[in-house]
Amino acid sequence: GAAGGGGEAKRYFAFPTLAQLQRATEEELRADGFGYRAKYIVGCVDLLAAKPGGGEQWLQGLRGEGYREAAAALLELPGIGPKVAACVCLFSLDKHE
């Protein structure tokens, strides 16, 4: 769509899938500006890919868990602390507790 009075089009980007993230290396992520977070992204993607049924299924399964259980599971992922786990629970897993 067009942005306010300037006529410039807004650009939107989809969040990458796990499959897309699996193709990214730590070096590529660092070059794209992720800095120290690059190693955590790669670590998370690797750990999620190793989950039974795959990472997407595992993450979707957290929707059926209570807030505490979902947050505890997320905290096991590399680079995920309490604040990020709480944000993921609220914004992605519909945990409004």
Tab-separated table of C-alpha atoms in Angstrom:
chain	number	residue	atom	x	y	z
A	1	GLY	CA	0.000	0.000	0.000
A	2	ALA	CA	1.033	3.611	-0.236
A	3	ALA	CA	2.565	5.395	2.717
A	4	GLY	CA	1.057	8.664	4.000
A	5	GLY	CA	1.087	11.724	1.648
A	6	GLY	CA	4.490	10.987	0.043
A	7	GLY	CA	3.212	8.329	-2.335
A	8	GLU	CA	5.971	5.904	-1.322
A	9	ALA	CA	4.950	2.253	-1.252
A	10	LYS	CA	5.382	0.388	2.040
A	11	ARG	CA	7.419	-2.792	1.867
A	12	TYR	CA	6.570	-5.772	4.024
A	13	PHE	CA	8.733	-8.816	4.654
A	14	ALA	CA	7.687	-12.247	5.841
A	15	PHE	CA	9.422	-13.736	8.851
A	16	PRO	CA	11.765	-16.495	7.616
A	17	THR	CA	10.696	-20.107	7.963
A	18	LEU	CA	12.814	-22.634	9.822
A	19	ALA	CA	13.760	-24.167	6.460
A	20	GLN	CA	15.010	-20.780	5.244
A	21	LEU	CA	16.913	-20.181	8.469
A	22	GLN	CA	18.566	-23.605	8.189
A	23	ARG	CA	20.243	-22.428	4.995
A	24	ALA	CA	21.767	-19.373	6.702
A	25	THR	CA	25.196	-19.601	8.246
A	26	GLU	CA	26.357	-17.743	11.326
A	27	GLU	CA	28.685	-15.710	9.125
A	28	GLU	CA	25.838	-14.702	6.797
A	29	LEU	CA	23.655	-13.700	9.714
A	30	ARG	CA	26.478	-11.623	11.191
A	31	ALA	CA	26.985	-9.925	7.823
A	32	ASP	CA	23.252	-9.141	7.780
A	33	GLY	CA	23.587	-7.280	11.086
A	34	PHE	CA	22.544	-9.881	13.658
A	35	GLY	CA	25.862	-9.578	15.514
A	36	TYR	CA	26.278	-11.760	18.602
A	37	ARG	CA	22.729	-13.098	18.132
A	38	ALA	CA	23.771	-15.018	14.997
A	39	LYS	CA	25.173	-17.961	16.963
A	40	TYR	CA	21.956	-18.202	18.993
A	41	ILE	CA	19.804	-18.173	15.865
A	42	VAL	CA	21.861	-20.974	14.317
A	43	GLY	CA	21.806	-22.917	17.605
A	44	CYS	CA	18.039	-22.550	17.968
A	45	VAL	CA	17.379	-23.599	14.400
A	46	ASP	CA	19.617	-26.660	14.763
A	47	LEU	CA	17.953	-27.682	18.027
A	48	LEU	CA	14.458	-27.144	16.611
A	49	ALA	CA	15.280	-29.157	13.494
A	50	ALA	CA	16.276	-32.078	15.738
A	51	LYS	CA	12.954	-32.107	17.618
A	52	PRO	CA	10.711	-35.128	16.967
A	53	GLY	CA	8.317	-34.099	14.214
A	54	GLY	CA	10.386	-31.004	13.473
A	55	GLY	CA	10.621	-27.564	14.980
A	56	GLU	CA	7.412	-26.169	13.550
A	57	GLN	CA	5.380	-29.014	15.029
A	58	TRP	CA	7.161	-28.641	18.371
A	59	LEU	CA	6.530	-24.902	18.477
A	60	GLN	CA	2.874	-25.326	17.476
A	61	GLY	CA	2.545	-27.928	20.235
A	62	LEU	CA	3.431	-25.271	22.789
A	63	ARG	CA	0.068	-23.626	22.083
A	64	GLY	CA	-1.562	-26.564	23.874
A	65	GLU	CA	0.603	-26.143	26.954
A	66	GLY	CA	0.046	-23.783	29.848
A	67	TYR	CA	2.070	-20.589	30.078
A	68	ARG	CA	4.607	-21.955	32.580
A	69	GLU	CA	5.207	-25.131	30.582
A	70	ALA	CA	5.550	-23.266	27.292
A	71	ALA	CA	7.918	-20.667	28.762
A	72	ALA	CA	10.037	-23.383	30.421
A	73	ALA	CA	10.321	-25.231	27.097
A	74	LEU	CA	11.380	-22.044	25.290
A	75	LEU	CA	14.018	-21.317	27.933
A	76	GLU	CA	15.776	-24.530	26.895
A	77	LEU	CA	16.570	-23.000	23.494
A	78	PRO	CA	19.940	-21.265	23.049
A	79	GLY	CA	19.800	-17.525	23.618
A	80	ILE	CA	16.218	-17.492	24.923
A	81	GLY	CA	15.907	-15.807	28.292
A	82	PRO	CA	12.859	-15.053	30.435
A	83	LYS	CA	11.907	-11.846	28.607
A	84	VAL	CA	12.046	-13.374	25.123
A	85	ALA	CA	10.217	-16.495	26.324
A	86	ALA	CA	7.462	-14.292	27.792
A	87	CYS	CA	7.199	-12.290	24.534
A	88	VAL	CA	6.986	-15.449	22.425
A	89	CYS	CA	4.312	-16.827	24.755
A	90	LEU	CA	2.275	-13.633	24.516
A	91	PHE	CA	2.660	-12.709	20.853
A	92	SER	CA	3.076	-16.102	19.166
A	93	LEU	CA	1.479	-18.663	21.448
A	94	ASP	CA	-1.557	-16.661	22.623
A	95	LYS	CA	-0.629	-16.969	26.294
A	96	HIS	CA	-2.192	-13.924	27.908
A	97	GLU	CA	-1.590	-14.896	31.542
